[in-house]
GROMACS .gro file of C-alpha atoms in nm:
model
  400
    1MET     CA    1  -0.003   0.009  -0.003
    2ILE     CA    2   0.129   0.345  -0.086
    3ARG     CA    3   0.165   0.552   0.224
    4THR     CA    4   0.181   0.936   0.240
    5PRO     CA    5   0.530   1.036   0.390
    6ARG     CA    6   0.523   1.196   0.732
    7ARG     CA    7   0.719   1.502   0.598
    8ARG     CA    8   0.667   1.652   0.255
    9ARG     CA    9   0.931   1.803   0.061
   10GLU     CA   10   0.970   2.182   0.127
   11GLU     CA   11   1.160   2.267  -0.196
   12PRO     CA   12   0.963   2.314  -0.524
   13LEU     CA   13   0.950   2.023  -0.749
   14ASP     CA   14   1.081   2.035  -1.113
   15HIS     CA   15   0.788   1.877  -1.297
   16ALA     CA   16   0.962   1.890  -1.637
   17GLU     CA   17   1.252   1.692  -1.484
   18LEU     CA   18   1.017   1.445  -1.304
   19ALA     CA   19   0.840   1.384  -1.637
   20ARG     CA   20   1.176   1.314  -1.803
   21LEU     CA   21   1.296   1.068  -1.516
   22LEU     CA   22   0.971   0.879  -1.460
   23PRO     CA   23   0.845   0.615  -1.694
   24ALA     CA   24   0.540   0.684  -1.923
   25PRO     CA   25   0.197   0.629  -1.738
   26GLY     CA   26   0.044   0.292  -1.812
   27ASP     CA   27  -0.304   0.212  -1.920
   28PRO     CA   28  -0.543   0.381  -1.664
   29GLU     CA   29  -0.808   0.117  -1.700
   30LEU     CA   30  -0.840  -0.074  -1.371
   31SER     CA   31  -0.873  -0.446  -1.372
   32SER     CA   32  -1.217  -0.585  -1.239
   33GLY     CA   33  -1.035  -0.727  -0.936
   34ARG     CA   34  -0.919  -0.376  -0.859
   35LEU     CA   35  -1.249  -0.237  -0.910
   36ASN     CA   36  -1.391  -0.503  -0.674
   37GLY     CA   37  -1.139  -0.414  -0.412
   38LEU     CA   38  -1.198  -0.041  -0.431
   39GLU     CA   39  -1.579  -0.101  -0.408
   40GLU     CA   40  -1.541  -0.317  -0.103
   41HIS     CA   41  -1.283  -0.069   0.066
   42LEU     CA   42  -1.540   0.225  -0.014
   43MET     CA   43  -1.819   0.059   0.153
   44THR     CA   44  -1.620  -0.031   0.462
   45GLU     CA   45  -1.497   0.326   0.484
   46ILE     CA   46  -1.846   0.461   0.461
   47ARG     CA   47  -1.974   0.232   0.721
   48ASN     CA   48  -1.684   0.308   0.961
   49ARG     CA   49  -1.710   0.682   0.896
   50THR     CA   50  -2.078   0.683   0.961
   51SER     CA   51  -2.018   0.499   1.286
   52ASP     CA   52  -1.743   0.738   1.395
   53THR     CA   53  -1.958   1.053   1.343
   54SER     CA   54  -2.277   0.916   1.507
   55PRO     CA   55  -2.338   1.100   1.832
   56HIS     CA   56  -2.477   0.789   1.998
   57THR     CA   57  -2.434   0.417   1.970
   58SER     CA   58  -2.752   0.230   1.982
   59PRO     CA   59  -2.795  -0.105   2.160
   60GLY     CA   60  -2.856  -0.265   1.828
   61THR     CA   61  -2.515  -0.151   1.703
   62ALA     CA   62  -2.332  -0.252   2.020
   63SER     CA   63  -2.465  -0.611   1.980
   64HIS     CA   64  -2.253  -0.639   1.671
   65THR     CA   65  -1.920  -0.557   1.843
   66SER     CA   66  -1.654  -0.817   1.895
   67PRO     CA   67  -1.602  -0.935   2.267
   68GLY     CA   68  -1.421  -0.661   2.452
   69ALA     CA   69  -1.460  -0.392   2.193
   70SER     CA   70  -1.631  -0.071   2.203
   71THR     CA   71  -1.745   0.166   1.927
   72GLY     CA   72  -1.524   0.388   1.717
   73ALA     CA   73  -1.370   0.413   1.365
   74PRO     CA   74  -1.068   0.226   1.281
   75PRO     CA   75  -0.890   0.242   0.963
   76ALA     CA   76  -1.047  -0.024   0.731
   77GLY     CA   77  -0.988  -0.168   0.394
   78ALA     CA   78  -1.062  -0.450   0.161
   79HIS     CA   79  -0.835  -0.662  -0.048
   80ALA     CA   80  -0.989  -0.796  -0.375
   81GLY     CA   81  -1.008  -1.172  -0.288
   82ASP     CA   82  -1.107  -1.244  -0.635
   83ARG     CA   83  -0.865  -0.973  -0.767
   84ALA     CA   84  -0.946  -0.768  -0.832
   85PRO     CA   85  -1.313  -0.684  -0.752
   86ARG     CA   86  -1.012  -0.846  -0.693
   87PRO     CA   87  -1.465  -0.596  -0.643
   88ALA     CA   88  -1.478  -0.688  -0.760
   89ARG     CA   89  -1.512  -0.574  -0.870
   90ARG     CA   90  -1.528  -0.758  -1.078
   91PRO     CA   91  -1.555  -0.798  -0.850
   92GLY     CA   92  -1.602  -1.026  -0.936
   93ARG     CA   93  -1.620  -1.021  -1.260
   94ARG     CA   94  -1.804  -0.755  -1.078
   95PRO     CA   95  -1.934  -0.564  -1.365
   96VAL     CA   96  -1.921  -0.206  -1.237
   97LEU     CA   97  -1.842   0.054  -1.512
   98VAL     CA   98  -1.519   0.225  -1.503
   99GLY     CA   99  -1.679   0.562  -1.487
  100ALA     CA  100  -1.893   0.444  -1.186
  101ALA     CA  101  -1.595   0.303  -1.023
  102ALA     CA  102  -1.408   0.616  -1.046
  103ALA     CA  103  -1.685   0.803  -0.883
  104LEU     CA  104  -1.668   0.548  -0.606
  105VAL     CA  105  -1.301   0.608  -0.561
  106LEU     CA  106  -1.356   0.979  -0.549
  107ALA     CA  107  -1.629   0.939  -0.289
  108ALA     CA  108  -1.403   0.719  -0.082
  109ALA     CA  109  -1.139   0.980  -0.100
  110GLY     CA  110  -1.382   1.261   0.007
  111VAL     CA  111  -1.513   1.051   0.294
  112ALA     CA  112  -1.154   1.000   0.411
  113GLY     CA  113  -1.074   1.355   0.368
  114LEU     CA  114  -1.384   1.482   0.580
  115ALA     CA  115  -1.348   1.210   0.841
  116GLY     CA  116  -0.972   1.168   0.885
  117GLY     CA  117  -0.730   1.432   1.009
  118SER     CA  118  -0.377   1.391   1.022
  119GLY     CA  119  -0.414   1.037   1.124
  120GLY     CA  120  -0.522   0.941   0.767
  121SER     CA  121  -0.831   0.724   0.711
  122GLY     CA  122  -0.885   0.624   1.068
  123GLY     CA  123  -1.052   0.784   1.370
  124SER     CA  124  -0.842   0.945   1.645
  125ALA     CA  125  -0.559   0.730   1.751
  126SER     CA  126  -0.572   0.868   2.105
  127SER     CA  127  -0.941   0.788   2.137
  128GLY     CA  128  -0.849   0.437   2.272
  129ARG     CA  129  -1.158   0.300   2.098
  130ALA     CA  130  -1.207  -0.010   1.886
  131VAL     CA  131  -1.472  -0.064   1.636
  132ALA     CA  132  -1.690  -0.361   1.551
  133PRO     CA  133  -1.673  -0.494   1.201
  134PRO     CA  134  -1.922  -0.365   0.939
  135ALA     CA  135  -2.265  -0.476   1.002
  136GLY     CA  136  -2.350  -0.815   0.854
  137ALA     CA  137  -1.986  -0.925   0.840
  138VAL     CA  138  -1.879  -1.237   1.004
  139PRO     CA  139  -1.527  -1.378   1.099
  140ALA     CA  140  -1.355  -1.509   0.789
  141PRO     CA  141  -1.326  -1.886   0.769
  142VAL     CA  142  -0.983  -2.043   0.822
  143VAL     CA  143  -0.906  -2.364   0.645
  144GLN     CA  144  -0.603  -2.592   0.600
  145VAL     CA  145  -0.408  -2.498   0.298
  146VAL     CA  146  -0.384  -2.791   0.056
  147ARG     CA  147  -0.073  -2.792  -0.126
  148GLY     CA  148  -0.100  -2.770  -0.514
  149SER     CA  149   0.110  -2.962  -0.758
  150THR     CA  150   0.172  -2.970  -1.130
  151ALA     CA  151   0.131  -3.353  -1.112
  152GLY     CA  152  -0.201  -3.426  -1.287
  153LEU     CA  153  -0.259  -3.074  -1.401
  154ALA     CA  154  -0.230  -3.155  -1.781
  155GLY     CA  155  -0.484  -3.439  -1.739
  156ALA     CA  156  -0.735  -3.221  -1.539
  157VAL     CA  157  -0.721  -2.936  -1.780
  158ALA     CA  158  -0.775  -3.179  -2.076
  159ASP     CA  159  -1.091  -3.297  -1.905
  160ILE     CA  160  -1.203  -2.941  -1.808
  161SER     CA  161  -1.145  -2.799  -2.148
  162GLY     CA  162  -1.316  -3.088  -2.319
  163ALA     CA  163  -1.619  -3.047  -2.094
  164ALA     CA  164  -1.624  -2.676  -2.171
  165ALA     CA  165  -1.608  -2.740  -2.548
  166ARG     CA  166  -1.907  -2.969  -2.537
  167ALA     CA  167  -2.123  -2.745  -2.316
  168GLU     CA  168  -2.457  -2.638  -2.457
  169LEU     CA  169  -2.471  -2.274  -2.355
  170PRO     CA  170  -2.760  -2.034  -2.442
  171GLU     CA  171  -2.704  -1.811  -2.738
  172PRO     CA  172  -2.852  -1.465  -2.692
  173GLY     CA  173  -3.077  -1.326  -2.973
  174PRO     CA  174  -3.154  -0.969  -3.059
  175GLY     CA  175  -3.279  -0.779  -2.763
  176GLN     CA  176  -3.209  -1.046  -2.522
  177PHE     CA  177  -2.985  -1.052  -2.216
  178LEU     CA  178  -2.733  -1.277  -2.062
  179TYR     CA  179  -2.819  -1.378  -1.698
  180VAL     CA  180  -2.570  -1.497  -1.431
  181ARG     CA  181  -2.662  -1.564  -1.069
  182SER     CA  182  -2.400  -1.626  -0.813
  183GLU     CA  183  -2.343  -1.655  -0.441
  184VAL     CA  184  -2.053  -1.440  -0.327
  185SER     CA  185  -1.865  -1.341  -0.014
  186TRP     CA  186  -1.554  -1.109   0.008
  187LEU     CA  187  -1.298  -1.009   0.263
  188VAL     CA  188  -1.350  -0.702   0.477
  189SER     CA  189  -1.057  -0.616   0.701
  190TRP     CA  190  -1.054  -0.374   0.997
  191GLU     CA  191  -0.799  -0.261   1.250
  192GLY     CA  192  -0.861  -0.260   1.624
  193ALA     CA  193  -0.738  -0.023   1.893
  194ASP     CA  194  -0.453  -0.262   1.949
  195GLY     CA  195  -0.344  -0.214   1.592
  196LYS     CA  196  -0.406  -0.579   1.488
  197ASN     CA  197  -0.606  -0.652   1.180
  198ARG     CA  198  -0.913  -0.859   1.203
  199SER     CA  199  -1.029  -1.064   0.899
  200TYR     CA  200  -1.416  -1.056   0.827
  201VAL     CA  201  -1.605  -1.143   0.527
  202ASP     CA  202  -1.942  -1.055   0.393
  203LYS     CA  203  -2.210  -1.313   0.466
  204ILE     CA  204  -2.260  -1.533   0.166
  205HIS     CA  205  -2.521  -1.355  -0.036
  206PRO     CA  206  -2.681  -1.360  -0.388
  207ARG     CA  207  -2.556  -1.151  -0.674
  208GLU     CA  208  -2.744  -1.131  -1.005
  209VAL     CA  209  -2.627  -0.972  -1.330
  210TRP     CA  210  -2.802  -0.894  -1.666
  211MET     CA  211  -2.576  -0.795  -1.965
  212SER     CA  212  -2.674  -0.736  -2.328
  213PRO     CA  213  -2.457  -0.910  -2.575
  214ASP     CA  214  -2.288  -0.591  -2.677
  215GLY     CA  215  -2.228  -0.480  -2.325
  216ASP     CA  216  -2.404  -0.155  -2.359
  217LYS     CA  217  -2.691  -0.233  -2.132
  218GLY     CA  218  -2.695  -0.415  -1.801
  219TRP     CA  219  -2.832  -0.431  -1.453
  220LEU     CA  220  -2.698  -0.556  -1.116
  221MET     CA  221  -2.889  -0.683  -0.813
  222GLU     CA  222  -2.696  -0.729  -0.502
  223PRO     CA  223  -2.926  -0.614  -0.223
  224TYR     CA  224  -2.686  -0.708   0.055
  225LYS     CA  225  -2.470  -0.422  -0.051
  226GLU     CA  226  -2.544  -0.069   0.082
  227ALA     CA  227  -2.437   0.085  -0.254
  228VAL     CA  228  -2.677  -0.120  -0.452
  229ASP     CA  229  -3.043  -0.031  -0.412
  230ARG     CA  230  -3.292  -0.304  -0.329
  231ASP     CA  231  -3.420  -0.283  -0.688
  232GLY     CA  232  -3.064  -0.298  -0.833
  233ILE     CA  233  -2.851  -0.056  -1.019
  234THR     CA  234  -2.800   0.009  -1.392
  235LEU     CA  235  -2.486  -0.105  -1.566
  236ASP     CA  236  -2.582   0.073  -1.889
  237ASP     CA  237  -2.304   0.235  -2.102
  238PRO     CA  238  -2.478   0.482  -2.307
  239GLU     CA  239  -2.151   0.572  -2.496
  240GLY     CA  240  -2.091   0.201  -2.591
  241GLY     CA  241  -1.740   0.201  -2.437
  242HIS     CA  242  -1.461   0.020  -2.623
  243ARG     CA  243  -1.443  -0.341  -2.530
  244THR     CA  244  -1.124  -0.507  -2.403
  245LEU     CA  245  -1.004  -0.798  -2.212
  246ASN     CA  246  -1.070  -0.599  -1.893
  247SER     CA  247  -1.409  -0.475  -2.012
  248PRO     CA  248  -1.546  -0.750  -2.233
  249SER     CA  249  -1.892  -0.811  -2.373
  250TYR     CA  250  -2.030  -1.140  -2.508
  251ASP     CA  251  -1.991  -0.997  -2.873
  252TYR     CA  252  -1.628  -0.911  -2.785
  253LEU     CA  253  -1.549  -1.262  -2.662
  254ARG     CA  254  -1.675  -1.420  -2.973
  255THR     CA  255  -1.404  -1.233  -3.165
  256LEU     CA  256  -1.121  -1.370  -2.958
  257PRO     CA  257  -0.889  -1.660  -3.084
  258THR     CA  258  -0.960  -1.999  -2.941
  259ASP     CA  259  -0.609  -2.126  -2.988
  260PRO     CA  260  -0.443  -2.130  -2.643
  261GLY     CA  261  -0.105  -1.995  -2.767
  262LEU     CA  262  -0.266  -1.707  -2.955
  263LEU     CA  263  -0.496  -1.634  -2.659
  264LEU     CA  264  -0.211  -1.631  -2.420
  265LYS     CA  265   0.002  -1.398  -2.619
  266LYS     CA  266  -0.295  -1.153  -2.657
  267ILE     CA  267  -0.360  -1.167  -2.280
  268TYR     CA  268   0.016  -1.091  -2.201
  269ASP     CA  269   0.026  -0.818  -2.466
  270GLU     CA  270  -0.283  -0.633  -2.355
  271THR     CA  271  -0.224  -0.657  -1.968
  272GLY     CA  272   0.141  -0.576  -1.966
  273GLY     CA  273   0.231  -0.344  -1.667
  274MET     CA  274  -0.099  -0.420  -1.480
  275GLY     CA  275  -0.127  -0.617  -1.147
  276ASN     CA  276   0.144  -0.803  -0.958
  277GLY     CA  277   0.359  -0.918  -1.247
  278PRO     CA  278   0.264  -1.050  -1.593
  279ASP     CA  279   0.199  -1.414  -1.494
  280GLN     CA  280  -0.037  -1.326  -1.207
  281GLN     CA  281  -0.224  -1.066  -1.419
  282ALA     CA  282  -0.277  -1.317  -1.705
  283PHE     CA  283  -0.419  -1.572  -1.473
  284SER     CA  284  -0.632  -1.307  -1.300
  285THR     CA  285  -0.758  -1.176  -1.651
  286ILE     CA  286  -0.872  -1.529  -1.739
  287GLY     CA  287  -1.046  -1.580  -1.409
  288ASP     CA  288  -1.231  -1.252  -1.461
  289LEU     CA  289  -1.357  -1.359  -1.792
  290LEU     CA  290  -1.487  -1.689  -1.648
  291ARG     CA  291  -1.636  -1.562  -1.324
  292GLU     CA  292  -1.945  -1.369  -1.433
  293GLN     CA  293  -1.974  -1.427  -1.803
  294VAL     CA  294  -2.144  -1.653  -2.047
  295VAL     CA  295  -1.838  -1.755  -2.240
  296PRO     CA  296  -1.855  -1.931  -2.585
  297PRO     CA  297  -1.767  -2.293  -2.547
  298ARG     CA  298  -1.469  -2.306  -2.766
  299LEU     CA  299  -1.324  -1.998  -2.625
  300ALA     CA  300  -1.361  -2.135  -2.263
  301ALA     CA  301  -1.177  -2.451  -2.361
  302GLY     CA  302  -0.907  -2.237  -2.507
  303LEU     CA  303  -0.887  -2.026  -2.182
  304TYR     CA  304  -0.834  -2.318  -1.965
  305ARG     CA  305  -0.571  -2.465  -2.183
  306ALA     CA  306  -0.395  -2.114  -2.195
  307ALA     CA  307  -0.406  -2.087  -1.824
  308ALA     CA  308  -0.231  -2.422  -1.782
  309ARG     CA  309   0.075  -2.265  -1.959
  310ILE     CA  310   0.128  -1.981  -1.720
  311PRO     CA  311   0.402  -2.044  -1.476
  312GLY     CA  312   0.299  -2.116  -1.119
  313VAL     CA  313  -0.033  -2.268  -1.212
  314VAL     CA  314  -0.103  -2.588  -1.022
  315LEU     CA  315  -0.379  -2.842  -0.948
  316VAL     CA  316  -0.542  -2.842  -0.607
  317ASP     CA  317  -0.705  -3.178  -0.512
  318ASP     CA  318  -0.991  -3.026  -0.306
  319SER     CA  319  -1.162  -2.690  -0.282
  320VAL     CA  320  -1.509  -2.566  -0.178
  321ASP     CA  321  -1.716  -2.285  -0.350
  322ALA     CA  322  -1.958  -2.050  -0.178
  323ALA     CA  323  -2.242  -2.294  -0.211
  324GLY     CA  324  -2.039  -2.565  -0.029
  325ARG     CA  325  -1.967  -2.775  -0.343
  326HIS     CA  326  -1.646  -2.963  -0.345
  327GLY     CA  327  -1.420  -2.997  -0.649
  328VAL     CA  328  -1.078  -2.990  -0.796
  329ALA     CA  329  -0.922  -2.658  -0.876
  330ILE     CA  330  -0.685  -2.479  -1.109
  331ALA     CA  331  -0.496  -2.236  -0.890
  332ARG     CA  332  -0.207  -1.989  -0.867
  333THR     CA  333  -0.062  -1.800  -0.582
  334ASP     CA  334   0.008  -1.426  -0.598
  335GLU     CA  335   0.377  -1.408  -0.485
  336ALA     CA  336   0.316  -1.045  -0.380
  337ASP     CA  337   0.059  -1.121  -0.100
  338GLY     CA  338   0.040  -1.497  -0.078
  339ALA     CA  339  -0.327  -1.506  -0.188
  340ARG     CA  340  -0.405  -1.813  -0.390
  341THR     CA  341  -0.699  -1.798  -0.633
  342GLU     CA  342  -0.866  -2.141  -0.702
  343TRP     CA  343  -1.105  -2.198  -0.996
  344ILE     CA  344  -1.331  -2.490  -0.882
  345PHE     CA  345  -1.469  -2.762  -1.113
  346ASP     CA  346  -1.706  -3.050  -1.048
  347ARG     CA  347  -1.513  -3.379  -1.002
  348GLU     CA  348  -1.738  -3.586  -1.232
  349THR     CA  349  -1.857  -3.334  -1.495
  350TYR     CA  350  -1.565  -3.101  -1.489
  351THR     CA  351  -1.813  -2.799  -1.510
  352TYR     CA  352  -1.718  -2.465  -1.361
  353LEU     CA  353  -1.849  -2.427  -1.007
  354GLY     CA  354  -1.697  -2.110  -0.873
  355GLU     CA  355  -1.389  -1.962  -0.719
  356ARG     CA  356  -1.211  -1.931  -0.386
  357THR     CA  357  -0.919  -1.717  -0.262
  358VAL     CA  358  -0.711  -1.846   0.020
  359GLN     CA  359  -0.417  -1.695   0.204
  360THR     CA  360  -0.130  -1.929   0.188
  361ARG     CA  361   0.098  -1.748   0.434
  362ASP     CA  362   0.069  -1.481   0.709
  363ALA     CA  363   0.067  -1.152   0.546
  364GLU     CA  364  -0.057  -0.794   0.588
  365GLY     CA  365  -0.224  -0.904   0.910
  366ILE     CA  366  -0.413  -1.195   0.744
  367GLU     CA  367  -0.350  -1.546   0.891
  368ALA     CA  368  -0.252  -1.829   0.668
  369GLY     CA  369  -0.570  -2.031   0.567
  370THR     CA  370  -0.795  -1.746   0.568
  371VAL     CA  371  -1.059  -1.764   0.305
  372ARG     CA  372  -1.045  -1.422   0.153
  373GLY     CA  373  -1.323  -1.472  -0.098
  374ARG     CA  374  -1.578  -1.714  -0.240
  375THR     CA  375  -1.802  -1.738  -0.525
  376ALA     CA  376  -2.052  -2.002  -0.670
  377VAL     CA  377  -2.223  -1.978  -1.009
  378THR     CA  378  -2.572  -2.121  -0.954
  379ASP     CA  379  -2.739  -2.019  -1.297
  380ARG     CA  380  -2.652  -1.889  -1.646
  381ALA     CA  381  -2.926  -1.824  -1.891
  382VAL     CA  382  -3.079  -1.612  -2.160
  383VAL     CA  383  -3.371  -1.390  -2.077
  384ASP     CA  384  -3.573  -1.121  -2.262
  385ALA     CA  385  -3.538  -0.832  -2.025
  386VAL     CA  386  -3.336  -0.703  -1.736
  387LYS     CA  387  -3.463  -0.821  -1.384
  388GLN     CA  388  -3.628  -1.113  -1.567
  389ARG     CA  389  -3.528  -1.458  -1.411
  390PRO     CA  390  -3.522  -1.787  -1.577
  391ALA     CA  391  -3.821  -2.011  -1.544
  392GLY     CA  392  -3.805  -2.172  -1.194
  393LEU     CA  393  -3.644  -1.893  -1.017
  394GLY     CA  394  -3.943  -1.676  -0.984
  395ASP     CA  395  -3.983  -1.304  -0.987
  396ALA     CA  396  -3.928  -1.224  -0.621
  397PRO     CA  397  -3.595  -1.067  -0.544
  398PRO     CA  398  -3.357  -1.304  -0.353
  399SER     CA  399  -3.310  -1.260   0.013
  400ALA     CA  400  -2.992  -1.134   0.134
   0.00000   0.00000   0.00000
């Protein structure tokens, strides 16, 4: 995390000299994982700032505090378990438009600027208070970290890509929408008065996305989130933004090569300079494409084969998605923070189930084995309008 130095330079800066010495800026477009992380961080900040500025604490609020904790406003943040967004995101592919995400970031900066003094984003360090985690959050589960191995990876990827190529997925027609329903949970960290981080996660909750094939129209329903109205929020892109690997549409996905080698080259070329190194970013980009999309079968098969060629990718014998379903996983650990992202597949059918991110070592105050994020795809379909659900799911909004 970039920290503001305690003492600023007093002499004037030569901006022309800085421009000459520093490298050219990279692509300003944020990955969905980063968008997801920013969204989660914003919501945590808003909850904590609101708590800090409240003149009184209600008994109901006090009931959510951890043992021995009183109310207050600690510095809080969220790491993109899915990575980023993660948040997602993404989120996660968490399909929040780049413009909206930028507004969220500015809002978060405004909240921090109004509520935090010289102490930055937290409350007064001299107050001696600790704050409960955000309302609705629960302690993050901690699991035994199962070692991954390249043994059996090639065979598993062959089975998974074969199943993906044979999949009979819906093909959207004119005016129709792609629908994806998931169960999700993401990490929310906060810091107590003792300076120690506490790892909490959202309660597992439903998330529904509708997207037009060209990506210009869409809708998100995630009523558990304060930032999302009970009836949902629009994902419309009236200007018809340029589609990329980090902002894809179904129509865009249909234009991508299906050969694993060509796919991987395109991914490395277009995501260079992003994320925590080219290999991790390539793996994250493929995961984002799979998480909350309806991917054409041949492309999905090619993406799995491409992922297997990324250095550091391993097979994990057992993982569990947000719906409690066990399966095998294709995984990679981010060397920067020790977070391992696992794409989970059914042991018998090799269909994609969901994703889990597990901390493999103690880092940033997060204990090894902490489950930082979980998703489970429960339905993919084509429908005729936003907010319309496939037959059998009913029209009532899901409970949070």
